[in-house]
Short mmCIF file of C-alpha atoms in Angstrom, two decimals:
data_model
loop_
_atom_site.label_atom_id
_atom_site.label_comp_id
_atom_site.label_asym_id
_atom_site.label_seq_id
_atom_site.Cartn_x
_atom_site.Cartn_y
_atom_site.Cartn_z
CA MET A 1 0.00 0.00 0.00
CA LYS A 2 2.80 2.39 0.88
CA GLN A 3 4.52 1.52 -2.38
CA LEU A 4 1.32 2.34 -4.29
CA VAL A 5 1.01 5.68 -2.52
CA LYS A 6 4.63 6.44 -3.37
CA ILE A 7 4.06 5.62 -7.04
CA MET A 8 0.93 7.76 -7.18
CA GLY A 9 2.80 10.62 -5.53
CA THR A 10 5.44 10.39 -8.22
CA LEU A 11 3.09 10.04 -11.18
CA GLY A 12 0.49 12.53 -9.96
CA PRO A 13 2.35 15.72 -10.93
CA ILE A 14 3.30 14.20 -14.28
CA VAL A 15 -0.32 13.32 -15.06
CA LEU A 16 -1.49 16.77 -14.02
CA PHE A 17 1.18 18.35 -16.21
CA PHE A 18 0.06 16.48 -19.32
CA VAL A 19 -3.58 17.18 -18.55
CA GLY A 20 -2.74 20.88 -18.22
CA VAL A 21 -0.83 20.84 -21.48
CA GLN A 22 -3.73 19.13 -23.23
CA GLY A 23 -6.20 21.66 -21.76
CA PHE A 24 -4.00 24.52 -22.88
CA ALA A 25 -3.70 23.06 -26.38
CA SER A 26 -7.46 22.68 -26.87
CA PRO A 27 -8.90 25.28 -29.27
CA LEU A 28 -10.29 28.37 -27.59
CA LYS A 29 -13.94 29.23 -28.00
CA LEU A 30 -15.12 32.73 -28.75
CA ASP A 31 -16.70 33.17 -25.33
CA GLN A 32 -13.39 32.19 -23.71
CA ILE A 33 -11.60 34.86 -25.72
CA PHE A 34 -14.27 37.39 -24.73
CA HIS A 35 -13.94 36.43 -21.06
CA SER A 36 -10.17 36.88 -21.17
CA THR A 37 -10.61 40.23 -22.91
CA LEU A 38 -13.07 41.51 -20.31
CA GLU A 39 -10.71 40.47 -17.52
CA THR A 40 -7.38 41.72 -18.87
CA ASN A 41 -7.92 44.52 -21.38
CA GLN A 42 -6.40 47.77 -20.08
CA GLU A 43 -8.96 50.03 -21.75
CA LEU A 44 -11.76 48.16 -19.99
CA LYS A 45 -9.87 48.32 -16.69
CA ALA A 46 -9.66 52.09 -17.06
CA ALA A 47 -13.41 52.30 -17.77
CA ARG A 48 -14.18 50.12 -14.73
CA SER A 49 -11.96 52.32 -12.55
CA ALA A 50 -13.83 55.39 -13.79
CA LEU A 51 -17.10 53.68 -12.86
CA ASP A 52 -15.77 52.83 -9.39
CA GLN A 53 -14.78 56.46 -8.97
CA ALA A 54 -18.24 57.64 -10.03
CA ARG A 55 -19.86 55.27 -7.54
CA ALA A 56 -17.62 56.54 -4.76
CA TRP A 57 -18.49 60.16 -5.60
CA GLU A 58 -22.18 59.25 -5.56
CA LYS A 59 -21.84 57.80 -2.07
CA GLU A 60 -19.91 60.88 -0.96
CA ALA A 61 -22.70 63.14 -2.24
CA SER A 62 -25.33 61.14 -0.35
CA ARG A 63 -23.35 61.60 2.87
CA ARG A 64 -23.88 65.36 2.57
CA LEU A 65 -27.44 64.80 3.81
CA PHE A 66 -26.12 63.82 7.23
CA PRO A 67 -24.82 66.28 9.82
CA SER A 68 -21.11 66.86 10.17
CA ILE A 69 -19.52 66.82 13.61
CA SER A 70 -16.06 68.14 14.36
CA PHE A 71 -13.96 68.69 17.45
CA ASN A 72 -12.24 72.08 17.68
CA ALA A 73 -9.76 73.41 20.22
CA SER A 74 -8.44 76.97 20.32
CA VAL A 75 -6.41 79.49 22.30
CA THR A 76 -7.32 83.15 21.75
CA HIS A 77 -5.14 86.08 22.78
CA GLN A 78 -6.78 89.49 22.62
CA GLU A 79 -5.81 93.05 23.51
CA LEU A 80 -8.78 95.29 24.29
CA PRO A 81 -9.04 99.10 24.40
CA GLY A 82 -9.29 100.81 27.80
CA TYR A 83 -13.03 101.48 27.66
CA GLN A 84 -13.68 97.68 27.60
CA THR A 85 -11.87 97.10 30.90
CA LEU A 86 -13.27 97.49 34.41
CA PRO A 87 -11.53 99.34 37.25
CA PRO A 88 -9.83 96.84 39.59
CA GLY A 89 -11.95 97.86 42.58
CA LEU A 90 -15.30 97.60 40.82
CA ALA A 91 -15.36 93.82 40.42
CA PRO A 92 -12.49 92.30 42.36
CA GLY A 93 -11.57 88.80 41.22
CA VAL A 94 -13.73 89.00 38.10
CA ASP A 95 -12.18 89.34 34.64
CA LEU A 96 -14.97 89.98 32.14
CA PHE A 97 -12.58 90.64 29.28
CA PRO A 98 -9.68 88.18 29.67
CA SER A 99 -6.67 88.67 27.47
CA ARG A 100 -6.40 84.93 26.85
CA LEU A 101 -9.28 82.50 26.29
CA TYR A 102 -9.12 78.71 26.01
CA GLY A 103 -11.82 76.77 24.16
CA ALA A 104 -12.68 73.19 23.21
CA SER A 105 -15.96 72.09 21.66
CA PHE A 106 -17.86 69.65 19.49
CA ASP A 107 -19.42 71.56 16.58
CA LEU A 108 -22.39 70.26 14.59
CA ASP A 109 -23.47 71.52 11.17
CA GLN A 110 -26.70 70.22 9.64
CA PRO A 111 -27.68 71.78 6.29
CA ILE A 112 -31.45 71.84 5.89
CA TYR A 113 -31.81 73.68 2.59
CA LEU A 114 -28.98 75.15 0.52
CA GLY A 115 -30.89 76.35 -2.50
CA GLY A 116 -31.27 72.79 -3.77
CA ARG A 117 -27.53 72.26 -4.02
CA ILE A 118 -27.39 69.18 -1.79
CA TRP A 119 -30.06 67.16 -3.58
CA ASN A 120 -28.99 68.34 -7.01
CA ALA A 121 -25.37 67.49 -6.25
CA TRP A 122 -26.45 64.00 -5.22
CA ARG A 123 -28.53 63.64 -8.38
CA LEU A 124 -25.60 64.95 -10.43
CA ARG A 125 -23.33 62.25 -9.04
CA GLU A 126 -26.03 59.67 -9.70
CA VAL A 127 -26.30 60.68 -13.35
CA GLN A 128 -22.50 60.73 -13.66
CA ARG A 129 -22.41 57.19 -12.30
CA GLU A 130 -25.07 56.14 -14.81
CA LYS A 131 -23.09 57.75 -17.62
CA ALA A 132 -19.94 55.94 -16.45
CA GLU A 133 -21.87 52.66 -16.71
CA TRP A 134 -22.81 53.45 -20.30
CA ASP A 135 -19.22 54.52 -21.01
CA LEU A 136 -18.04 51.13 -19.73
CA ARG A 137 -20.56 49.39 -21.94
CA ALA A 138 -19.42 51.47 -24.92
CA ALA A 139 -15.81 50.50 -24.22
CA GLN A 140 -16.81 46.83 -23.98
CA GLN A 141 -18.69 47.05 -27.28
CA LYS A 142 -15.72 48.72 -28.95
CA VAL A 143 -13.11 46.26 -27.67
CA LEU A 144 -15.19 43.13 -28.25
CA ALA A 145 -16.11 44.33 -31.74
CA GLU A 146 -12.42 44.79 -32.46
CA ILE A 147 -11.74 41.27 -31.20
CA LEU A 148 -14.59 39.91 -33.30
CA GLN A 149 -13.28 41.55 -36.46
CA LEU A 150 -9.80 40.20 -35.75
CA VAL A 151 -10.97 36.59 -35.27
CA TRP A 152 -13.16 36.86 -38.37
CA ASN A 153 -10.24 38.19 -40.40
CA TRP A 154 -8.11 35.38 -39.02
CA SER A 155 -10.79 32.85 -40.02
CA ALA A 156 -11.09 34.35 -43.50
CA GLN A 157 -7.32 34.32 -44.05
CA SER A 158 -7.16 30.74 -42.78
CA GLU A 159 -9.78 29.73 -45.33
CA VAL A 160 -7.95 31.64 -48.05
CA LEU A 161 -4.77 29.75 -47.18
CA LYS A 162 -6.72 26.50 -47.33
CA VAL A 163 -8.15 27.38 -50.76
CA LEU A 164 -4.69 28.25 -52.06
CA GLY A 165 -3.36 24.98 -50.65
CA GLU A 166 -6.08 23.05 -52.47
CA SER A 167 -5.35 24.95 -55.68
CA LYS A 168 -1.66 24.22 -55.29
CA ALA A 169 -2.36 20.52 -54.81
CA ARG A 170 -4.51 20.46 -57.96
CA GLN A 171 -1.83 22.39 -59.84
CA GLU A 172 0.76 19.80 -58.80
CA GLU A 173 -1.51 17.06 -60.12
CA PHE A 174 -2.02 19.05 -63.31
CA VAL A 175 1.76 19.39 -63.77
CA ARG A 176 2.22 15.63 -63.28
CA LEU A 177 -0.45 14.87 -65.86
CA THR A 178 1.07 17.38 -68.28
CA ARG A 179 4.53 15.76 -67.94
CA ARG A 180 2.96 12.38 -68.64
CA ARG A 181 1.14 13.71 -71.69
CA LEU A 182 4.29 15.47 -72.88
CA LYS A 183 6.11 12.14 -72.95
CA THR A 184 3.38 10.66 -75.11
CA GLY A 185 3.28 13.68 -77.40
CA ASN A 186 -0.15 14.88 -76.26
CA ALA A 187 1.15 18.12 -74.72
CA ARG A 188 3.64 20.80 -75.60
CA GLU A 189 6.67 22.09 -73.75
CA TYR A 190 5.25 25.57 -73.14
CA GLU A 191 2.17 24.04 -71.48
CA LEU A 192 4.39 22.30 -68.95
CA LEU A 193 6.42 25.45 -68.36
CA GLN A 194 3.26 27.48 -67.81
CA GLY A 195 1.93 24.86 -65.39
CA GLU A 196 5.19 24.89 -63.41
CA ALA A 197 5.18 28.70 -63.34
CA ASP A 198 1.62 28.73 -62.01
CA LEU A 199 2.64 26.19 -59.38
CA ILE A 200 5.53 28.36 -58.20
CA SER A 201 3.23 31.41 -58.02
CA TYR A 202 1.37 29.89 -55.08
CA GLU A 203 4.42 29.98 -52.81
CA PRO A 204 4.73 33.80 -52.36
CA ARG A 205 0.95 34.16 -52.07
CA MET A 206 0.72 31.51 -49.37
CA SER A 207 3.76 32.95 -47.60
CA GLU A 208 2.12 36.38 -47.51
CA ILE A 209 -1.10 34.91 -46.11
CA GLY A 210 0.89 33.03 -43.47
CA GLU A 211 2.63 36.24 -42.42
CA HIS A 212 -0.75 38.00 -42.16
CA LEU A 213 -2.12 35.14 -40.05
CA THR A 214 0.80 35.42 -37.66
CA SER A 215 0.20 39.15 -37.29
CA LEU A 216 -3.54 38.63 -36.68
CA ARG A 217 -2.87 35.92 -34.11
CA LYS A 218 -0.46 38.18 -32.24
CA SER A 219 -2.98 41.03 -32.26
CA ILE A 220 -5.69 38.76 -30.84
CA GLU A 221 -3.40 37.42 -28.13
CA VAL A 222 -2.29 40.89 -27.04
CA LEU A 223 -5.71 42.55 -27.16
CA ALA A 224 -7.47 39.63 -25.46
CA GLY A 225 -4.70 38.96 -22.94
CA LEU A 226 -4.17 35.38 -24.15
CA PRO A 227 -0.93 33.44 -23.62
CA ALA A 228 1.37 33.21 -26.61
CA GLY A 229 0.74 30.17 -28.76
CA SER A 230 -2.93 29.81 -27.84
CA SER A 231 -4.79 27.29 -29.96
CA PHE A 232 -7.56 28.60 -32.21
CA PRO A 233 -10.30 26.58 -33.92
CA GLU A 234 -10.26 26.05 -37.66
CA SER A 235 -12.73 28.90 -38.11
CA PHE A 236 -14.80 31.30 -36.02
CA PHE A 237 -17.44 31.59 -38.73
CA SER A 238 -20.84 29.96 -38.40
CA PRO A 239 -20.74 26.42 -39.84
CA SER A 240 -24.26 26.84 -41.21
CA GLU A 241 -24.98 27.49 -44.86
CA ALA A 242 -28.52 28.74 -44.15
CA LYS A 243 -29.70 31.94 -45.77
CA PRO A 244 -29.13 34.97 -43.52
CA ARG A 245 -32.16 36.22 -41.66
CA VAL A 246 -32.17 39.97 -41.09
CA GLU A 247 -34.73 42.18 -39.40
CA VAL A 248 -35.75 44.90 -41.84
CA SER A 249 -38.75 46.37 -40.03
CA GLY A 250 -39.24 47.96 -36.64
CA ASP A 251 -38.60 51.17 -34.75
CA PHE A 252 -34.83 50.84 -34.83
CA LEU A 253 -34.21 54.45 -33.81
CA GLN A 254 -36.18 53.97 -30.60
CA ARG A 255 -34.38 50.71 -29.88
CA SER A 256 -31.02 52.36 -30.37
CA ARG A 257 -32.06 55.28 -28.13
CA GLU A 258 -32.68 52.76 -25.37
CA HIS A 259 -29.61 50.57 -25.86
CA ASN A 260 -26.93 52.43 -27.83
CA PRO A 261 -24.26 53.69 -25.36
CA GLU A 262 -23.38 56.75 -27.44
CA LEU A 263 -26.98 57.96 -27.63
CA ARG A 264 -27.59 57.21 -23.96
CA GLY A 265 -24.46 59.15 -23.04
CA ALA A 266 -25.55 62.14 -25.14
CA GLU A 267 -29.01 62.06 -23.55
CA LEU A 268 -27.53 61.93 -20.06
CA GLY A 269 -25.39 64.92 -21.01
CA ILE A 270 -28.58 67.01 -21.13
CA GLN A 271 -29.46 65.98 -17.57
CA LEU A 272 -25.94 66.81 -16.40
CA ALA A 273 -26.14 70.28 -17.96
CA ARG A 274 -29.46 70.99 -16.26
CA LEU A 275 -28.25 69.80 -12.88
CA ASP A 276 -25.06 71.83 -13.20
CA ARG A 277 -27.13 74.95 -13.84
CA GLU A 278 -29.34 74.29 -10.81
CA ILE A 279 -26.33 73.75 -8.55
CA ASN A 280 -24.73 77.01 -9.67
CA LEU A 281 -28.00 78.92 -9.25
CA GLY A 282 -28.41 77.43 -5.77
CA GLU A 283 -25.65 79.72 -4.50
CA HIS A 284 -27.94 82.67 -5.19
CA ARG A 285 -30.96 81.23 -3.38
CA PRO A 286 -31.90 81.32 0.34
CA SER A 287 -30.37 78.67 2.56
CA VAL A 288 -31.23 77.30 6.00
CA SER A 289 -28.90 75.38 8.27
CA LEU A 290 -28.79 74.24 11.88
CA ARG A 291 -25.57 74.71 13.81
CA GLY A 292 -24.80 73.55 17.31
CA ARG A 293 -21.87 73.82 19.68
CA TRP A 294 -21.19 71.97 22.91
CA GLY A 295 -17.96 72.32 24.83
CA TRP A 296 -15.94 74.50 27.18
CA SER A 297 -14.63 78.06 27.17
CA SER A 298 -12.57 79.64 29.97
CA PRO A 299 -9.62 81.95 30.60
CA ASP A 300 -8.22 79.22 32.80
CA ARG A 301 -6.96 76.19 30.95
CA ASP A 302 -7.67 73.97 33.95
CA ASP A 303 -11.41 74.66 33.60
CA ILE A 304 -11.54 72.93 30.20
CA GLY A 305 -13.54 69.75 30.77
CA SER A 306 -15.10 70.92 34.04
CA GLU A 307 -18.63 72.05 34.81
CA ASP A 308 -17.50 75.62 35.42
CA GLY A 309 -16.26 76.12 31.86
CA LYS A 310 -19.06 74.29 30.05
CA SER A 311 -20.90 76.17 27.29
CA SER A 312 -23.32 75.27 24.49
CA SER A 313 -25.32 76.93 21.72
CA LEU A 314 -27.86 76.00 19.04
CA THR A 315 -28.42 78.25 16.03
CA LEU A 316 -30.96 78.08 13.23
CA GLN A 317 -29.42 80.19 10.50
CA LEU A 318 -31.23 81.69 7.53
CA SER A 319 -29.20 83.29 4.75
CA VAL A 320 -30.87 85.25 1.95
CA PRO A 321 -28.63 86.61 -0.84
CA VAL A 322 -29.67 90.16 -1.69
CA PHE A 323 -27.16 91.43 -4.23
CA SER A 324 -24.14 89.75 -5.78
CA GLY A 325 -23.25 92.05 -8.63
CA LEU A 326 -25.85 90.50 -10.97
CA THR A 327 -23.69 87.37 -11.23
CA SER A 328 -26.81 85.22 -10.92
CA LEU A 329 -27.98 86.47 -14.31
CA GLU A 330 -24.71 85.42 -15.94
CA VAL A 331 -24.84 82.06 -14.16
CA LYS A 332 -28.33 81.52 -15.53
CA ARG A 333 -27.27 82.47 -19.06
CA ALA A 334 -24.24 80.21 -18.90
CA GLY A 335 -26.33 77.31 -17.61
CA GLN A 336 -28.93 77.76 -20.34
CA ALA A 337 -26.21 77.86 -22.98
CA GLY A 338 -24.80 74.61 -21.60
CA ILE A 339 -28.22 72.97 -21.81
CA GLN A 340 -28.72 74.13 -25.39
CA SER A 341 -25.29 72.80 -26.31
CA ALA A 342 -26.08 69.39 -24.80
CA GLU A 343 -29.48 69.27 -26.52
CA SER A 344 -27.91 70.16 -29.88
CA ALA A 345 -25.26 67.48 -29.41
CA PHE A 346 -27.96 64.91 -28.64
CA GLN A 347 -30.03 65.92 -31.67
CA SER A 348 -26.94 65.73 -33.85
CA ALA A 349 -26.25 62.24 -32.49
CA LEU A 350 -29.84 61.24 -33.33
CA ASP A 351 -29.46 62.54 -36.89
CA ARG A 352 -26.22 60.63 -37.39
CA GLN A 353 -27.79 57.55 -35.85
CA LEU A 354 -30.73 57.70 -38.25
CA VAL A 355 -28.35 57.83 -41.21
CA ARG A 356 -26.26 55.04 -39.71
CA LEU A 357 -29.31 52.81 -39.30
CA GLU A 358 -30.56 53.41 -42.84
CA GLU A 359 -27.15 52.81 -44.39
CA GLY A 360 -26.50 49.83 -42.13
CA LYS A 361 -29.79 48.14 -42.98
CA THR A 362 -29.28 48.64 -46.71
CA ALA A 363 -25.69 47.39 -46.55
CA LEU A 364 -26.68 44.36 -44.47
CA VAL A 365 -29.45 43.25 -46.84
CA ALA A 366 -27.24 43.80 -49.89
CA SER A 367 -24.30 41.89 -48.37
CA GLY A 368 -26.64 39.00 -47.55
CA GLN A 369 -27.75 38.83 -51.17
CA ARG A 370 -24.14 38.92 -52.36
CA LEU A 371 -23.28 36.13 -49.95
CA GLY A 372 -26.04 33.90 -51.34
CA GLN A 373 -24.90 34.57 -54.91
CA SER A 374 -21.25 33.96 -54.00
CA ARG A 375 -22.11 30.60 -52.47
CA GLN A 376 -23.86 29.52 -55.68
CA TRP A 377 -20.91 30.82 -57.71
CA ARG A 378 -18.46 28.76 -55.65
CA GLN A 379 -20.55 25.59 -55.80
CA LYS A 380 -20.91 25.72 -59.58
CA ALA A 381 -17.23 26.60 -60.10
CA GLU A 382 -16.08 23.67 -57.96
CA LYS A 383 -18.42 21.32 -59.81
CA ALA A 384 -17.16 22.59 -63.17
CA LEU A 385 -13.52 22.06 -62.14
CA ALA A 386 -14.20 18.54 -60.93
CA GLU A 387 -15.84 17.63 -64.25
CA GLY A 388 -13.05 19.32 -66.20
CA ILE A 389 -10.31 17.35 -64.41
CA LYS A 390 -12.15 14.09 -65.12
CA SER A 391 -12.30 14.97 -68.80
CA TYR A 392 -8.64 16.06 -68.84
CA ARG A 393 -7.49 12.71 -67.45
CA VAL A 394 -9.06 10.91 -70.39
CA GLY A 395 -7.87 13.51 -72.90
CA LEU A 396 -11.19 15.22 -73.62
CA THR A 397 -10.20 18.63 -72.19
CA SER A 398 -7.23 20.79 -73.15
CA ASN A 399 -4.64 22.23 -70.79
CA LEU A 400 -5.92 25.75 -71.35
CA GLN A 401 -9.45 24.78 -70.36
CA VAL A 402 -8.25 23.16 -67.13
CA VAL A 403 -6.19 26.23 -66.27
CA GLN A 404 -9.22 28.43 -66.84
CA LEU A 405 -11.45 26.18 -64.72
CA GLN A 406 -8.87 26.14 -61.93
CA ALA A 407 -8.57 29.94 -61.94
CA ALA A 408 -12.36 30.33 -62.02
CA ARG A 409 -12.79 27.97 -59.08
CA GLU A 410 -10.16 29.84 -57.08
CA ARG A 411 -11.75 33.23 -57.81
CA ALA A 412 -15.16 31.89 -56.79
CA ALA A 413 -13.85 30.42 -53.52
CA LEU A 414 -11.99 33.59 -52.58
CA GLY A 415 -15.00 35.70 -53.55
CA GLU A 416 -17.30 33.61 -51.34
CA ILE A 417 -14.93 33.97 -48.38
CA GLN A 418 -14.74 37.73 -48.86
CA SER A 419 -18.54 37.97 -49.15
CA ARG A 420 -18.98 35.97 -45.96
CA LEU A 421 -16.51 38.17 -44.10
CA ASP A 422 -18.18 41.30 -45.46
CA HIS A 423 -21.63 40.09 -44.38
CA HIS A 424 -20.37 39.30 -40.87
CA VAL A 425 -18.85 42.78 -40.59
CA LYS A 426 -22.05 44.42 -41.85
CA PHE A 427 -24.00 42.39 -39.30
CA LEU A 428 -21.61 43.52 -36.57
CA ASN A 429 -22.02 47.18 -37.56
CA TRP A 430 -25.80 46.79 -37.54
CA LYS A 431 -25.84 45.27 -34.06
CA LEU A 432 -23.45 47.93 -32.78
CA ALA A 433 -25.77 50.62 -34.13
CA LEU A 434 -28.69 49.06 -32.26
CA GLY A 435 -26.57 48.82 -29.12
CA GLU A 436 -27.09 45.10 -28.61
CA PRO A 437 -24.31 43.46 -26.52
CA VAL A 438 -21.67 41.86 -28.72
CA GLU A 439 -21.04 39.01 -26.30
CA GLU A 440 -24.70 37.95 -26.47
CA TRP A 441 -25.68 37.91 -30.15
CA SER A 442 -22.23 36.79 -31.39
CA LYS A 443 -22.76 33.35 -29.80
CA ALA A 444 -25.08 32.46 -32.67
CA LEU A 445 -22.28 33.10 -35.16
CA THR A 446 -20.06 30.28 -33.89
CA THR A 447 -22.83 27.76 -33.16
CA PRO A 448 -25.38 26.14 -35.49
CA HIS A 449 -27.16 28.91 -37.35
CA GLN A 450 -29.96 30.62 -35.48
CA LYS A 451 -30.16 34.24 -36.60
CA GLY A 452 -27.86 36.55 -38.46
CA PRO A 453 -25.01 35.61 -40.79
#
């Protein structure tokens, strides 16, 4: 038994190591990449810190509703004119105007009404916190959309490399057949040379694609915070060949007003401008506060803390501004100008959003149609090439015809890949315009087709 435990203790770390290596080598899913991005991206960390700061300021503003209590200690030295002193014989032993006065007290300050500044300041911080939440969401949308475009580009380039590899393999077969036919006198020397030249042409193209793939992989790893050498799936595109389903009717402007972070931020900017005006105008309005003091005051320091030196006061203070150089009028004008600026910015954002939605919808529908046509083009071109190679093997098709069929098939395959990438990007732009979370709807793009590209 002890020997078995010893063996297990020796093999355990080794087994765990290989399991860890296997887990690390398994292809990453899109949601795993998103999760790593949300956890490690520095731009998102900055947005979250800004939100934490806004929440802290909101709590600080709410604390202004509670009274403030402070402990104060002081020593006052005063020199009084002669008419404020008493003759020594009039009140022996009594010093009504001491030259030095010691004090210690607990002071309370409870604002009751400060022209609306307290409540408006709290509401201002609340709106700023809400805007910080939308700013965080906007940053998440931006970063995840960038990740999504990178993985789609990587998938497209991977498929392009695969298509070129298939074309190269067919070209190698074509060159072998041409050599065989040249020996039997059924082909000419220039046909073989042209076939070999076409075969060589694939090397620089595939090398360039490989370099681009390496760059895209590095960008994904850095932006998403992934370890170097992470394993990716063969493609991040949807495996479905179903026709794209796109919403083309509905009140998209209203939906985007409710969910688009940019529009929500512009709308909150109007509230911030109004609250800022009210806070500034509050300084020119009446205010009421309650102030209390409990402590000690005595010319003799030893009386501090004793019953003899105890003193207290409670004051209900009303302050009514009467004249401040007409600054309140300028404050009001400035506040109104700020509100008008925010309202104009929001209306401008709405106008741009309306154009964005119209253009996005048109582009999305058109790209979906192109994708369907490109798929048919690719299917027919591949079928034509397959039939042409069969005929070439039995001598019914010329070299030139096979070369043309091969080039047509390659153009069709690359065109279909580009159309698929374009449709995915148009779909992404449409969803971003509506303000729908990228991490939610993008799941359907890497699982069996449900909705979208």
